[in-house]
PDB file of C-alpha atoms in Angstrom:
ATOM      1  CA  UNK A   1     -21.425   4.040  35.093  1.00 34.00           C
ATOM      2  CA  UNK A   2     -18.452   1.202  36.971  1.00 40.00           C
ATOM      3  CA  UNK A   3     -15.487   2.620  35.894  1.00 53.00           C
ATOM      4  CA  UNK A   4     -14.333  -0.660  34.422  1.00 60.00           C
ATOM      5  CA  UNK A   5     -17.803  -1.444  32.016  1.00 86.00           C
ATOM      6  CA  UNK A   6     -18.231  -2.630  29.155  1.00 88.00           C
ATOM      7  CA  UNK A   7     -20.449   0.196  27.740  1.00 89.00           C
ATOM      8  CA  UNK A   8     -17.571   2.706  28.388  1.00 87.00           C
ATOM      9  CA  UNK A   9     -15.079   0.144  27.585  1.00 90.00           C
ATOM     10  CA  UNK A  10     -16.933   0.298  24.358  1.00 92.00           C
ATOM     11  CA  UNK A  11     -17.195   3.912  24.587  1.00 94.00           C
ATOM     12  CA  UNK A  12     -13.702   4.585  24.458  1.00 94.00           C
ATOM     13  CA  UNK A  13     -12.500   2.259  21.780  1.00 96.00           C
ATOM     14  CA  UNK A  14     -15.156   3.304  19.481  1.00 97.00           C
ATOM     15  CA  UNK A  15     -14.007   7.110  20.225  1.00 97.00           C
ATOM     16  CA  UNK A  16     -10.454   6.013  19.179  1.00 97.00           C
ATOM     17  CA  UNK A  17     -11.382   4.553  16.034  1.00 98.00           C
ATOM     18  CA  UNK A  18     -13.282   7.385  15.223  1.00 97.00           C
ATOM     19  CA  UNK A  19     -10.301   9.443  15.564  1.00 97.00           C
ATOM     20  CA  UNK A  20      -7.798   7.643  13.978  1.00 97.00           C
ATOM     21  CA  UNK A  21     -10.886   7.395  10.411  1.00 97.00           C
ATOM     22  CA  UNK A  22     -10.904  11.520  10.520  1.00 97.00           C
ATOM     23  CA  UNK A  23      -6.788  11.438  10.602  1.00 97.00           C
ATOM     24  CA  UNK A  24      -7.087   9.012   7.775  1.00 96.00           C
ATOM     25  CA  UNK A  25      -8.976  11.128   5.608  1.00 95.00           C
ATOM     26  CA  UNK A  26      -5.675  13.958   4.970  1.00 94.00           C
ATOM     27  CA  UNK A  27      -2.767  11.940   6.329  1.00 95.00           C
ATOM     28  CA  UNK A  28      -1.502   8.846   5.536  1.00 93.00           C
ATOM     29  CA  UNK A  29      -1.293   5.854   7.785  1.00 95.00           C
ATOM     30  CA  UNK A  30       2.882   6.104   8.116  1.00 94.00           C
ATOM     31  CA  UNK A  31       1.988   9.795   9.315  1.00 95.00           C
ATOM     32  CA  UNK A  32      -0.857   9.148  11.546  1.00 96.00           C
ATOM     33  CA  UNK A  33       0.864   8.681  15.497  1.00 95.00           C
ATOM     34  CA  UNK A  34      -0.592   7.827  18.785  1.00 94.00           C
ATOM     35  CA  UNK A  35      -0.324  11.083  19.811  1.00 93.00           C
ATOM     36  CA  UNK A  36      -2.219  12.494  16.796  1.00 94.00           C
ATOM     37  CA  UNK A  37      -4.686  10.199  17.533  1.00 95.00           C
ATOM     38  CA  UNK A  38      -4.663  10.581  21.322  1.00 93.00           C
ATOM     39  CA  UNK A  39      -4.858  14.496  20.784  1.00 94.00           C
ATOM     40  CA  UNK A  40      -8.047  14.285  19.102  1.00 94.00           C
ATOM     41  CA  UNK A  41      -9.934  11.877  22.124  1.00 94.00           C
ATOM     42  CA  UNK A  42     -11.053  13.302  25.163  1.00 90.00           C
ATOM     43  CA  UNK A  43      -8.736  11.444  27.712  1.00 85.00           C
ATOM     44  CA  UNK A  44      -5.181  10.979  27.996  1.00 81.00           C
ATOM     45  CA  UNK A  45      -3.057   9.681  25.117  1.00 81.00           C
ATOM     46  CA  UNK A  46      -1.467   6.976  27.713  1.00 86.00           C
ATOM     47  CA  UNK A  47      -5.213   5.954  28.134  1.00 90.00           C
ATOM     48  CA  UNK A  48      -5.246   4.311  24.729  1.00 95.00           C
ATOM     49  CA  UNK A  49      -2.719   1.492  25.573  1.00 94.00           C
ATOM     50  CA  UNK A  50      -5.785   0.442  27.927  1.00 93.00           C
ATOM     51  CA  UNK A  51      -7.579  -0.407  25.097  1.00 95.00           C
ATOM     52  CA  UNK A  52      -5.190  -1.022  22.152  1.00 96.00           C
ATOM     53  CA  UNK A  53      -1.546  -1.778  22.193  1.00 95.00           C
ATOM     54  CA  UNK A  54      -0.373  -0.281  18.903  1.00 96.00           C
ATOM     55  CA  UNK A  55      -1.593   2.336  16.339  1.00 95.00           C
ATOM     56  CA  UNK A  56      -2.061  -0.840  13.572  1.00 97.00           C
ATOM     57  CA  UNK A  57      -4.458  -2.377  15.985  1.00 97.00           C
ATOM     58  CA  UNK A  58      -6.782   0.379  15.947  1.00 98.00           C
ATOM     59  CA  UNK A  59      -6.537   0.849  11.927  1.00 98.00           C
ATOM     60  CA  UNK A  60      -7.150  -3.092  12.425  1.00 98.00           C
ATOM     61  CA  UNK A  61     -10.574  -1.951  14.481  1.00 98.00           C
ATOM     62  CA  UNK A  62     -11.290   0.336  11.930  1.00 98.00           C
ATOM     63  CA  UNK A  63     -10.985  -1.910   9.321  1.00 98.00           C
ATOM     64  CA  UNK A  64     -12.916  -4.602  10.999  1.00 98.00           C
ATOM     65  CA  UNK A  65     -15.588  -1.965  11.354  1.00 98.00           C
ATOM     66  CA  UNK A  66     -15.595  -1.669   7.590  1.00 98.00           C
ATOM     67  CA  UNK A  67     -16.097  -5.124   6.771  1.00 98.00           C
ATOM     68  CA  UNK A  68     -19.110  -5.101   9.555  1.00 98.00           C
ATOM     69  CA  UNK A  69     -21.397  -2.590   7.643  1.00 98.00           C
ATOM     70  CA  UNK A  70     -20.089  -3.592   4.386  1.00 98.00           C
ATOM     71  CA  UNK A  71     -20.949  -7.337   5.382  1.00 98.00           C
ATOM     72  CA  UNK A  72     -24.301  -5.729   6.951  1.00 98.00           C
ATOM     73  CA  UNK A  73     -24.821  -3.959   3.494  1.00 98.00           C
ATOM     74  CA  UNK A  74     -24.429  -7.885   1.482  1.00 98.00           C
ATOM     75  CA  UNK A  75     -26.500  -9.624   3.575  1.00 98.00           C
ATOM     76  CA  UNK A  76     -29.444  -7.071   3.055  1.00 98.00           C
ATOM     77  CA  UNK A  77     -29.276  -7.890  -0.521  1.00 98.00           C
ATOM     78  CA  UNK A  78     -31.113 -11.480  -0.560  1.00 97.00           C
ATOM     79  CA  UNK A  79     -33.664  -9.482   2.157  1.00 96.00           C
ATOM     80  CA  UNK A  80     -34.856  -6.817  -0.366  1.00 96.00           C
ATOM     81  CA  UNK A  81     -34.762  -8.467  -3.692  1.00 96.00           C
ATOM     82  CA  UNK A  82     -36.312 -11.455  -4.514  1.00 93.00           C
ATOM     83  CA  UNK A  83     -34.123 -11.832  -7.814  1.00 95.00           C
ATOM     84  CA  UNK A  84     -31.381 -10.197  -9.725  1.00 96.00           C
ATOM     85  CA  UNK A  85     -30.296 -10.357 -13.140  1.00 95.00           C
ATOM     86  CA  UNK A  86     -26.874 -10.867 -13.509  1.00 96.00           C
ATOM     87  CA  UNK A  87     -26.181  -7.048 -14.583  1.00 96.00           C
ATOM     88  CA  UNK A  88     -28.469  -6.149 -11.542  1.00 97.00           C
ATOM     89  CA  UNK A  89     -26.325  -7.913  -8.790  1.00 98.00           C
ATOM     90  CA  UNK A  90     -23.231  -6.734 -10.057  1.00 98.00           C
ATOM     91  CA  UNK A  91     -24.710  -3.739 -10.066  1.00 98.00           C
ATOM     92  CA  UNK A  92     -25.904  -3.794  -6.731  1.00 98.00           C
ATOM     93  CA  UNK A  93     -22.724  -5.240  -5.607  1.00 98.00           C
ATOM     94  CA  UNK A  94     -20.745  -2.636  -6.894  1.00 98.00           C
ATOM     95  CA  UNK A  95     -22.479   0.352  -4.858  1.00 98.00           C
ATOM     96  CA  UNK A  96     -22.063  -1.897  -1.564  1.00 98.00           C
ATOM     97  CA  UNK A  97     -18.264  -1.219  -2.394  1.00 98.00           C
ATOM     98  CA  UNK A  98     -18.140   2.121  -3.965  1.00 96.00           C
ATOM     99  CA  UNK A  99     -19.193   3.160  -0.417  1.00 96.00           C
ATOM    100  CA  UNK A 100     -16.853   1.202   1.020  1.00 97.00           C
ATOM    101  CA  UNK A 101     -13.783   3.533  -0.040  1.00 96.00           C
ATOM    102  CA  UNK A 102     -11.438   3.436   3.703  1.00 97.00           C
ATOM    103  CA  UNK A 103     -11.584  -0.517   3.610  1.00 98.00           C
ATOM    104  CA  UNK A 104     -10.528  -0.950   0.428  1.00 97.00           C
ATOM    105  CA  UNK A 105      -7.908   1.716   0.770  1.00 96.00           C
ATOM    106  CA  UNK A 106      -6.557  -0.243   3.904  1.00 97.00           C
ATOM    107  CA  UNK A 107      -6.427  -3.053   2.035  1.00 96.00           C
ATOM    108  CA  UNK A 108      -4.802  -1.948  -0.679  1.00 95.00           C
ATOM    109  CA  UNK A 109      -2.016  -0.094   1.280  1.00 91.00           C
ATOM    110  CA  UNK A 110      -1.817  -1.602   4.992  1.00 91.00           C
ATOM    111  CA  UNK A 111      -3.484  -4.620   5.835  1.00 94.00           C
ATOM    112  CA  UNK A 112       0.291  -6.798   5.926  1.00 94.00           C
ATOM    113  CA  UNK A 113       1.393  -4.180   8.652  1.00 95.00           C
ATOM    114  CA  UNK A 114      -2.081  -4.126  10.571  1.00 97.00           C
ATOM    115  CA  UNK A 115      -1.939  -7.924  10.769  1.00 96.00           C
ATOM    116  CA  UNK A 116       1.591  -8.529  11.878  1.00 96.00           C
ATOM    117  CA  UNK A 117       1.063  -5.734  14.633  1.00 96.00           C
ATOM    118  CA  UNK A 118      -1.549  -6.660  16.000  1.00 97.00           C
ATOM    119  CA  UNK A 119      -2.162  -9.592  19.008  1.00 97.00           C
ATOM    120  CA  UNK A 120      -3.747 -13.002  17.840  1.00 98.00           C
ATOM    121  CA  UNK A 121      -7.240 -11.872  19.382  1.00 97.00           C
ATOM    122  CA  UNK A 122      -7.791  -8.968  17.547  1.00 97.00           C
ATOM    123  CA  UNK A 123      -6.116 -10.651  14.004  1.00 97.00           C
ATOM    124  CA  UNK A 124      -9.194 -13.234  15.018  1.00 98.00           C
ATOM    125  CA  UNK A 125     -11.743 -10.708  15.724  1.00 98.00           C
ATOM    126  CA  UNK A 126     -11.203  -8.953  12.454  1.00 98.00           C
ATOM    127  CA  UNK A 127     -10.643 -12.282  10.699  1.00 98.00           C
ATOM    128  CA  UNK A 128     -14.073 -13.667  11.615  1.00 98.00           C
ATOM    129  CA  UNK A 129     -15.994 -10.743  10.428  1.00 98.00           C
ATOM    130  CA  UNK A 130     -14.027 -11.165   7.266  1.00 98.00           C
ATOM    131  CA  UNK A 131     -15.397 -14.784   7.105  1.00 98.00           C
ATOM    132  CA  UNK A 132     -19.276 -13.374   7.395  1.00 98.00           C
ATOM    133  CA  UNK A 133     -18.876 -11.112   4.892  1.00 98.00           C
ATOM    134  CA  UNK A 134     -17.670 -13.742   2.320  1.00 98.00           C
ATOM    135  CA  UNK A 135     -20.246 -15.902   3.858  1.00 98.00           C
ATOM    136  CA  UNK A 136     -22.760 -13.028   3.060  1.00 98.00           C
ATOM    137  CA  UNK A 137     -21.972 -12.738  -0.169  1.00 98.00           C
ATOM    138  CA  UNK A 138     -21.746 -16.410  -0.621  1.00 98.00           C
ATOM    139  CA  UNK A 139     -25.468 -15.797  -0.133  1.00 98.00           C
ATOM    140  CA  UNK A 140     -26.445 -13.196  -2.487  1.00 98.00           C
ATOM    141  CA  UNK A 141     -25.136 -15.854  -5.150  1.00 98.00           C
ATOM    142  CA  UNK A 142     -26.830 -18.926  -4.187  1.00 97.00           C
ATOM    143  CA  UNK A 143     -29.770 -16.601  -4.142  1.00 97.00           C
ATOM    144  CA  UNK A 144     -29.324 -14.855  -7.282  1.00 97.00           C
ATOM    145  CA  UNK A 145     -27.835 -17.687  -8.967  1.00 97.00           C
ATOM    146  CA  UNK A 146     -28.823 -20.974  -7.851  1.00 96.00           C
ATOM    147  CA  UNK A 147     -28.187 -22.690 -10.961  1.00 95.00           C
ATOM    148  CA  UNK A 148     -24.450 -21.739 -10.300  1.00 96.00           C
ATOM    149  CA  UNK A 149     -22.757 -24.720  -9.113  1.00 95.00           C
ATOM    150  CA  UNK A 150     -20.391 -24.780  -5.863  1.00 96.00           C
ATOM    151  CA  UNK A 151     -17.256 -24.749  -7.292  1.00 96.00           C
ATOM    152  CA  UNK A 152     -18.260 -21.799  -9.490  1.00 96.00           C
ATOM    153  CA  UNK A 153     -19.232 -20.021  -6.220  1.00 97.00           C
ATOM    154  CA  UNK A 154     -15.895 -20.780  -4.562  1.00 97.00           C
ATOM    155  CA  UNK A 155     -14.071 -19.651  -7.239  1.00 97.00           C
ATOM    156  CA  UNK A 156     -15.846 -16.635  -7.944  1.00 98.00           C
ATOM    157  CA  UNK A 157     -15.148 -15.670  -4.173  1.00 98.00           C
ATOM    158  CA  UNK A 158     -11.552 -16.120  -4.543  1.00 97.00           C
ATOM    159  CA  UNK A 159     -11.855 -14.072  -7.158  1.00 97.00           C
ATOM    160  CA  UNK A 160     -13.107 -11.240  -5.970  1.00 98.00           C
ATOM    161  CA  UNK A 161     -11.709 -11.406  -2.703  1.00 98.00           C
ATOM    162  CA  UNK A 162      -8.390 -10.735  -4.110  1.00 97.00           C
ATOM    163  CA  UNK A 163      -9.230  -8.190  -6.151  1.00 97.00           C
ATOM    164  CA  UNK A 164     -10.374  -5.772  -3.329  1.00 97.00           C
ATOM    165  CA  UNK A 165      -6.615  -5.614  -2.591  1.00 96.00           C
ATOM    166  CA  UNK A 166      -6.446  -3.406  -5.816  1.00 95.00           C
ATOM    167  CA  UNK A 167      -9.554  -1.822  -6.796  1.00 96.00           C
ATOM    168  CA  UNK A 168      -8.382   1.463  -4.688  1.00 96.00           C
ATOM    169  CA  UNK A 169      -5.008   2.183  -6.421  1.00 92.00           C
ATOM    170  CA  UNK A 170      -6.726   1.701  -9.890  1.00 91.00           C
ATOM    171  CA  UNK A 171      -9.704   3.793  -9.710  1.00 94.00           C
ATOM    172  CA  UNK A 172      -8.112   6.730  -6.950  1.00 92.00           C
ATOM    173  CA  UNK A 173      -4.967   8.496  -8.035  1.00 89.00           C
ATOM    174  CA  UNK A 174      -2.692  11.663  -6.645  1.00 89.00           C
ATOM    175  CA  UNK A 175      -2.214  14.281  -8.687  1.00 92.00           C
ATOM    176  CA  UNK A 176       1.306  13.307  -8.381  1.00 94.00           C
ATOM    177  CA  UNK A 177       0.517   9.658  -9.998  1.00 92.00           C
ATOM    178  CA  UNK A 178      -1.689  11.550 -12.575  1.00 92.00           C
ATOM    179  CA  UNK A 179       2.020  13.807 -13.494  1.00 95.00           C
ATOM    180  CA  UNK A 180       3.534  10.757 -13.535  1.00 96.00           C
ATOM    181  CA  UNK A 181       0.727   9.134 -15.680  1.00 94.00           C
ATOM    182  CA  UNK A 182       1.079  11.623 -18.057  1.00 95.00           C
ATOM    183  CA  UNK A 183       5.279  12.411 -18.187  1.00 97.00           C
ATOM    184  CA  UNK A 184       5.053   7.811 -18.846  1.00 97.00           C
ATOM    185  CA  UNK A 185       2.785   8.157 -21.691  1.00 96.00           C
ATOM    186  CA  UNK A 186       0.646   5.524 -19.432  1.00 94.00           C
ATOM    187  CA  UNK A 187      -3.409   6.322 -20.412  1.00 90.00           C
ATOM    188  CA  UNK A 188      -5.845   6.366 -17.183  1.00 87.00           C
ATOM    189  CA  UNK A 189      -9.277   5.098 -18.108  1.00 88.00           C
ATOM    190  CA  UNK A 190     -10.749   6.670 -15.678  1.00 88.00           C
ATOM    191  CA  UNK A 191     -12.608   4.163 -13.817  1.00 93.00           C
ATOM    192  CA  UNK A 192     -14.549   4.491 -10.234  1.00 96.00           C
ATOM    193  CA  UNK A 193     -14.865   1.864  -7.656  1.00 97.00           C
ATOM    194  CA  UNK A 194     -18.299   0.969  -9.451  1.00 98.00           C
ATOM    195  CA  UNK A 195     -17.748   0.808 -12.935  1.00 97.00           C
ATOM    196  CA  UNK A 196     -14.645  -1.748 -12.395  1.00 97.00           C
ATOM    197  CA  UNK A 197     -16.836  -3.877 -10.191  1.00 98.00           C
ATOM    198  CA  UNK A 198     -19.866  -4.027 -11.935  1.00 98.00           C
ATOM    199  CA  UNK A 199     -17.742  -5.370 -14.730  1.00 97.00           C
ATOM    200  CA  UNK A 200     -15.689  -7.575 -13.245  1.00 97.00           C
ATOM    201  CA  UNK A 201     -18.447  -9.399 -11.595  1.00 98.00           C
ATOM    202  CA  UNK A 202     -20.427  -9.248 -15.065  1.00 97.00           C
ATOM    203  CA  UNK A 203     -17.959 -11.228 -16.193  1.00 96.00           C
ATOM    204  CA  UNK A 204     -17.427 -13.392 -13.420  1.00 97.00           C
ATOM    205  CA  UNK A 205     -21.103 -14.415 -13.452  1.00 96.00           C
ATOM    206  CA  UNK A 206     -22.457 -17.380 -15.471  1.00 88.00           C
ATOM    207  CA  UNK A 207     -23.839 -16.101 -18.824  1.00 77.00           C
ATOM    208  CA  UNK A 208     -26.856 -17.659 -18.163  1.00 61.00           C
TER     209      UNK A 208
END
């Protein structure tokens, strides 16, 4: 294979992504270093600059990969069902994200730092599958809902959107936030990724 394809061109960044989603599953993204991530590729660490310029562009990648299958996973949903109630979609919509657990944590904690380091052509790279997985799920409710008028659709995505950015913090705790919880007298409901979805986009729905 030319040295300078795009298969191993593709190769290579995909093996660096995968790297730096295995470091991201015990350390957090302040911790997480080139080198850690460099260390766990099979070529030089100095090799990665070749493909990314900073660490927040590959969490960017990663990221972007996220909203790919997740977008993927919306746009099957008009594909396999021919209609949804309204406590069907939400519930279908809310296992699409409970699998979804690194980009929402991303979100939640990094996405400022990912976009500011990051050049303009990867910010648009990630930015345009961003815009196809709203446009996805844009779909699912003309679909599901066609009775729901446009500017219900709009604002039901801007919405939602918005409250990806804090569905990890309030349904994934430390046991250190837990002590904290506790020693604050503040009660934890104890809600996963699905349950608060499902019921937010219940009640985002039209009732009818």
């Amino acid at each position: 294979m030319p040295r300078g394809s795009a298969e191993r061109t593709h190769s290579r960044k995909e093996e660096i992504i995968q790297a730096c989603a295995c470091l991201y599953q015990t350390m957090s993204f302040r911790e997480i270093t080139l080198k850690e991530i460099g260390e766990k590729t099979t070529f030089t660490r100095t090799s990665i600059y070749n493909y990314f310029h900073t660490k927040e562009e590959i969490f960017l990648a990663l990221l972007q990969q996220e909203y790919e299958t997740w977008g993927e996973d919306l746009a099957a949903l008009p594909e396999t069902h021919t209609a949804l109630t309204a406590e069907e979609f939400a519930g279908a919509l809310a296992r699409t994200l409970e699998k979804r657990t690194c980009m929402l944590k991303l979100l939640s904690m990094n996405l400022y730092d990912m976009e500011a380091n990051s050049r303009l052509e990867n910010l648009v790279a990630f930015k345009k599958v961003y815009a196809r997985a709203m446009a996805a799920l844009a779909r699912c409710l003309e679909t599901f809902f066609p009775a729901m008028a446009g500017e219900d659709r709009q604002a039901f995505l801007y919405a939602f959107f918005p409250f990806l950015f804090g569905v990890y913090p309030y349904t994934t705790a430390t046991e250190k936030q837990r002590q904290a919880m506790d020693l604050a007298g503040v009660s934890d409901p104890g809600y996963s990724i699905y349950t608060i979805t499902k019921s937010l986009v219940i009640k985002l729905l039209p009732s009818k």
